[in-house]
GROMACS .gro file of N, CA, C and O in nm:
model
  252
    1UNK      N    1   0.477   7.710  -1.298
    1UNK     CA    2   0.467   7.683  -1.144
    1UNK      C    3   0.468   7.506  -1.104
    1UNK      O    4   0.486   7.503  -0.978
    2UNK      N    5   0.444   7.417  -1.172
    2UNK     CA    6   0.433   7.251  -1.105
    2UNK      C    7   0.280   7.218  -1.093
    2UNK      O    8   0.220   7.287  -1.120
    3UNK      N    9   0.269   7.122  -1.116
    3UNK     CA   10   0.132   7.056  -1.068
    3UNK      C   11   0.136   7.043  -0.922
    3UNK      O   12   0.199   7.013  -0.810
    4UNK      N   13   0.042   7.125  -0.879
    4UNK     CA   14  -0.034   7.127  -0.729
    4UNK      C   15  -0.099   7.015  -0.653
    4UNK      O   16  -0.052   7.008  -0.574
    5UNK      N   17  -0.157   6.951  -0.732
    5UNK     CA   18  -0.186   6.806  -0.710
    5UNK      C   19  -0.085   6.741  -0.619
    5UNK      O   20  -0.045   6.657  -0.525
    6UNK      N   21   0.057   6.682  -0.695
    6UNK     CA   22   0.173   6.621  -0.700
    6UNK      C   23   0.242   6.735  -0.570
    6UNK      O   24   0.285   6.671  -0.498
    7UNK      N   25   0.236   6.849  -0.558
    7UNK     CA   26   0.325   6.934  -0.439
    7UNK      C   27   0.203   6.869  -0.310
    7UNK      O   28   0.307   6.827  -0.225
    8UNK      N   29   0.075   6.899  -0.292
    8UNK     CA   30   0.022   6.909  -0.204
    8UNK      C   31   0.022   6.773  -0.171
    8UNK      O   32   0.032   6.752  -0.016
    9UNK      N   33   0.024   6.663  -0.221
    9UNK     CA   34   0.026   6.490  -0.206
    9UNK      C   35   0.198   6.471  -0.156
    9UNK      O   36   0.215   6.415  -0.033
   10UNK      N   37   0.260   6.555  -0.187
   10UNK     CA   38   0.400   6.514  -0.103
   10UNK      C   39   0.409   6.633   0.001
   10UNK      O   40   0.461   6.558   0.109
   11UNK      N   41   0.366   6.723  -0.004
   11UNK     CA   42   0.354   6.797   0.161
   11UNK      C   43   0.267   6.712   0.286
   11UNK      O   44   0.285   6.664   0.371
   12UNK      N   45   0.105   6.642   0.213
   12UNK     CA   46   0.062   6.573   0.290
   12UNK      C   47   0.145   6.395   0.365
   12UNK      O   48   0.091   6.392   0.425
   13UNK      N   49   0.211   6.384   0.242
   13UNK     CA   50   0.260   6.247   0.292
   13UNK      C   51   0.386   6.308   0.419
   13UNK      O   52   0.429   6.215   0.504
   14UNK      N   53   0.456   6.387   0.362
   14UNK     CA   54   0.574   6.446   0.460
   14UNK      C   55   0.505   6.462   0.613
   14UNK      O   56   0.557   6.452   0.703
   15UNK      N   57   0.398   6.523   0.628
   15UNK     CA   58   0.344   6.603   0.759
   15UNK      C   59   0.295   6.427   0.787
   15UNK      O   60   0.325   6.428   0.927
   16UNK      N   61   0.253   6.346   0.745
   16UNK     CA   62   0.191   6.205   0.817
   16UNK      C   63   0.373   6.149   0.843
   16UNK      O   64   0.327   6.119   0.917
   17UNK      N   65   0.428   6.092   0.714
   17UNK     CA   66   0.539   6.072   0.823
   17UNK      C   67   0.587   6.127   0.961
   17UNK      O   68   0.708   6.074   1.020
   18UNK      N   69   0.602   6.258   0.966
   18UNK     CA   70   0.669   6.361   1.087
   18UNK      C   71   0.503   6.312   1.166
   18UNK      O   72   0.564   6.408   1.288
   19UNK      N   73   0.431   6.296   1.227
   19UNK     CA   74   0.297   6.329   1.266
   19UNK      C   75   0.316   6.214   1.447
   19UNK      O   76   0.428   6.132   1.400
   20UNK      N   77   0.257   6.294   1.523
   20UNK     CA   78   0.255   6.199   1.613
   20UNK      C   79   0.183   6.112   1.608
   20UNK      O   80   0.083   6.031   1.555
   21UNK      N   81   0.208   5.972   1.697
   21UNK     CA   82   0.162   5.847   1.698
   21UNK      C   83   0.025   5.854   1.818
   21UNK      O   84   0.076   5.793   1.912
   22UNK      N   85  -0.089   5.899   1.761
   22UNK     CA   86  -0.205   5.912   1.839
   22UNK      C   87  -0.352   5.917   1.687
   22UNK      O   88  -0.275   5.873   1.555
   23UNK      N   89  -0.453   5.947   1.751
   23UNK     CA   90  -0.547   5.931   1.693
   23UNK      C   91  -0.520   6.001   1.538
   23UNK      O   92  -0.584   6.002   1.441
   24UNK      N   93  -0.462   6.177   1.565
   24UNK     CA   94  -0.436   6.223   1.420
   24UNK      C   95  -0.335   6.186   1.304
   24UNK      O   96  -0.407   6.212   1.225
   25UNK      N   97  -0.271   6.118   1.340
   25UNK     CA   98  -0.194   6.062   1.305
   25UNK      C   99  -0.231   5.947   1.142
   25UNK      O  100  -0.231   5.969   0.999
   26UNK      N  101  -0.365   5.885   1.204
   26UNK     CA  102  -0.420   5.763   1.166
   26UNK      C  103  -0.486   5.815   0.992
   26UNK      O  104  -0.502   5.845   0.904
   27UNK      N  105  -0.567   6.020   1.083
   27UNK     CA  106  -0.663   6.046   0.972
   27UNK      C  107  -0.575   6.157   0.939
   27UNK      O  108  -0.605   6.162   0.767
   28UNK      N  109  -0.425   6.200   0.918
   28UNK     CA  110  -0.306   6.202   0.826
   28UNK      C  111  -0.300   6.176   0.749
   28UNK      O  112  -0.302   6.156   0.579
   29UNK      N  113  -0.239   6.015   0.762
   29UNK     CA  114  -0.256   5.895   0.713
   29UNK      C  115  -0.290   5.933   0.565
   29UNK      O  116  -0.302   5.870   0.463
   30UNK      N  117  -0.437   5.920   0.600
   30UNK     CA  118  -0.582   5.886   0.513
   30UNK      C  119  -0.589   6.003   0.422
   30UNK      O  120  -0.564   5.965   0.264
   31UNK      N  121  -0.587   6.104   0.453
   31UNK     CA  122  -0.490   6.211   0.377
   31UNK      C  123  -0.421   6.204   0.287
   31UNK      O  124  -0.424   6.279   0.147
   32UNK      N  125  -0.328   6.191   0.354
   32UNK     CA  126  -0.161   6.155   0.256
   32UNK      C  127  -0.233   6.056   0.123
   32UNK      O  128  -0.232   6.068  -0.009
   33UNK      N  129  -0.293   5.931   0.147
   33UNK     CA  130  -0.296   5.852   0.074
   33UNK      C  131  -0.409   5.873  -0.042
   33UNK      O  132  -0.415   5.881  -0.149
   34UNK      N  133  -0.516   5.994   0.007
   34UNK     CA  134  -0.636   6.005  -0.115
   34UNK      C  135  -0.547   6.109  -0.197
   34UNK      O  136  -0.573   6.135  -0.307
   35UNK      N  137  -0.468   6.204  -0.103
   35UNK     CA  138  -0.377   6.332  -0.196
   35UNK      C  139  -0.306   6.189  -0.327
   35UNK      O  140  -0.291   6.293  -0.409
   36UNK      N  141  -0.259   6.128  -0.242
   36UNK     CA  142  -0.159   6.056  -0.360
   36UNK      C  143  -0.237   6.010  -0.423
   36UNK      O  144  -0.194   6.004  -0.541
   37UNK      N  145  -0.363   5.922  -0.492
   37UNK     CA  146  -0.460   5.914  -0.535
   37UNK      C  147  -0.508   5.947  -0.601
   37UNK      O  148  -0.481   5.976  -0.752
   38UNK      N  149  -0.522   6.095  -0.587
   38UNK     CA  150  -0.572   6.201  -0.688
   38UNK      C  151  -0.467   6.291  -0.761
   38UNK      O  152  -0.457   6.293  -0.893
   39UNK      N  153  -0.316   6.287  -0.707
   39UNK     CA  154  -0.173   6.288  -0.773
   39UNK      C  155  -0.179   6.217  -0.898
   39UNK      O  156  -0.129   6.282  -0.981
   40UNK      N  157  -0.170   6.090  -0.852
   40UNK     CA  158  -0.129   6.000  -0.922
   40UNK      C  159  -0.202   6.027  -1.048
   40UNK      O  160  -0.141   5.954  -1.184
   41UNK      N  161  -0.354   6.002  -1.078
   41UNK     CA  162  -0.436   6.000  -1.154
   41UNK      C  163  -0.365   6.168  -1.258
   41UNK      O  164  -0.389   6.156  -1.405
   42UNK      N  165  -0.307   6.253  -1.255
   42UNK     CA  166  -0.295   6.347  -1.286
   42UNK      C  167  -0.156   6.411  -1.320
   42UNK      O  168  -0.060   6.509  -1.304
   43UNK      N  169  -0.077   6.354  -1.277
   43UNK     CA  170   0.098   6.389  -1.343
   43UNK      C  171   0.178   6.272  -1.456
   43UNK      O  172   0.127   6.146  -1.507
   44UNK      N  173   0.255   6.336  -1.427
   44UNK     CA  174   0.363   6.253  -1.573
   44UNK      C  175   0.473   6.178  -1.544
   44UNK      O  176   0.447   6.136  -1.401
   45UNK      N  177   0.520   6.099  -1.586
   45UNK     CA  178   0.552   5.964  -1.583
   45UNK      C  179   0.685   5.960  -1.476
   45UNK      O  180   0.679   5.917  -1.359
   46UNK      N  181   0.739   6.091  -1.464
   46UNK     CA  182   0.886   6.121  -1.337
   46UNK      C  183   0.791   6.138  -1.169
   46UNK      O  184   0.831   6.102  -1.105
   47UNK      N  185   0.685   6.191  -1.204
   47UNK     CA  186   0.589   6.269  -1.080
   47UNK      C  187   0.600   6.141  -1.035
   47UNK      O  188   0.562   6.086  -0.950
   48UNK      N  189   0.475   6.026  -1.109
   48UNK     CA  190   0.455   5.857  -1.059
   48UNK      C  191   0.563   5.787  -0.984
   48UNK      O  192   0.521   5.755  -0.926
   49UNK      N  193   0.679   5.831  -1.046
   49UNK     CA  194   0.745   5.746  -0.996
   49UNK      C  195   0.784   5.803  -0.846
   49UNK      O  196   0.795   5.744  -0.709
   50UNK      N  197   0.786   5.978  -0.880
   50UNK     CA  198   0.824   5.997  -0.732
   50UNK      C  199   0.695   5.968  -0.637
   50UNK      O  200   0.727   5.936  -0.526
   51UNK      N  201   0.593   5.967  -0.652
   51UNK     CA  202   0.472   5.904  -0.602
   51UNK      C  203   0.491   5.753  -0.557
   51UNK      O  204   0.426   5.766  -0.435
   52UNK      N  205   0.530   5.713  -0.612
   52UNK     CA  206   0.534   5.607  -0.627
   52UNK      C  207   0.639   5.589  -0.459
   52UNK      O  208   0.571   5.479  -0.355
   53UNK      N  209   0.741   5.651  -0.475
   53UNK     CA  210   0.817   5.610  -0.374
   53UNK      C  211   0.762   5.702  -0.215
   53UNK      O  212   0.810   5.639  -0.116
   54UNK      N  213   0.682   5.761  -0.268
   54UNK     CA  214   0.613   5.870  -0.129
   54UNK      C  215   0.500   5.761  -0.086
   54UNK      O  216   0.562   5.754   0.053
   55UNK      N  217   0.466   5.693  -0.148
   55UNK     CA  218   0.326   5.582  -0.116
   55UNK      C  219   0.411   5.442  -0.044
   55UNK      O  220   0.403   5.426   0.066
   56UNK      N  221   0.510   5.440  -0.043
   56UNK     CA  222   0.637   5.290  -0.016
   56UNK      C  223   0.654   5.390   0.145
   56UNK      O  224   0.669   5.277   0.223
   57UNK      N  225   0.731   5.489   0.100
   57UNK     CA  226   0.772   5.522   0.307
   57UNK      C  227   0.634   5.568   0.355
   57UNK      O  228   0.692   5.517   0.462
   58UNK      N  229   0.564   5.587   0.318
   58UNK     CA  230   0.412   5.576   0.393
   58UNK      C  231   0.373   5.473   0.435
   58UNK      O  232   0.306   5.408   0.520
   59UNK      N  233   0.329   5.343   0.357
   59UNK     CA  234   0.323   5.239   0.411
   59UNK      C  235   0.436   5.175   0.494
   59UNK      O  236   0.412   5.090   0.546
   60UNK      N  237   0.577   5.192   0.464
   60UNK     CA  238   0.664   5.122   0.540
   60UNK      C  239   0.729   5.203   0.686
   60UNK      O  240   0.775   5.169   0.778
   61UNK      N  241   0.620   5.302   0.681
   61UNK     CA  242   0.659   5.405   0.834
   61UNK      C  243   0.604   5.345   0.941
   61UNK      O  244   0.502   5.278   0.943
   62UNK      N  245   0.680   5.316   1.073
   62UNK     CA  246   0.565   5.286   1.154
   62UNK      C  247   0.457   5.337   1.203
   62UNK      O  248   0.431   5.454   1.220
   63UNK      N  249   0.368   5.269   1.269
   63UNK     CA  250   0.269   5.263   1.323
   63UNK      C  251   0.251   5.317   1.436
   63UNK      O  252   0.313   5.252   1.560
   0.00000   0.00000   0.00000
């Protein structure tokens, strides 16, 4: 089945990366960051590496 927190974090990051540049984008990014944080505490090493990559993508995404 997989790690639900990990999967949700991935979904939220993807949503944030594809959201429009408006007020909702900031809220979407905050939700994604919170999801990443929650997932990071409950993942294995391979998932942690993927979460780090997602976090970098989110941080480097133009605002």
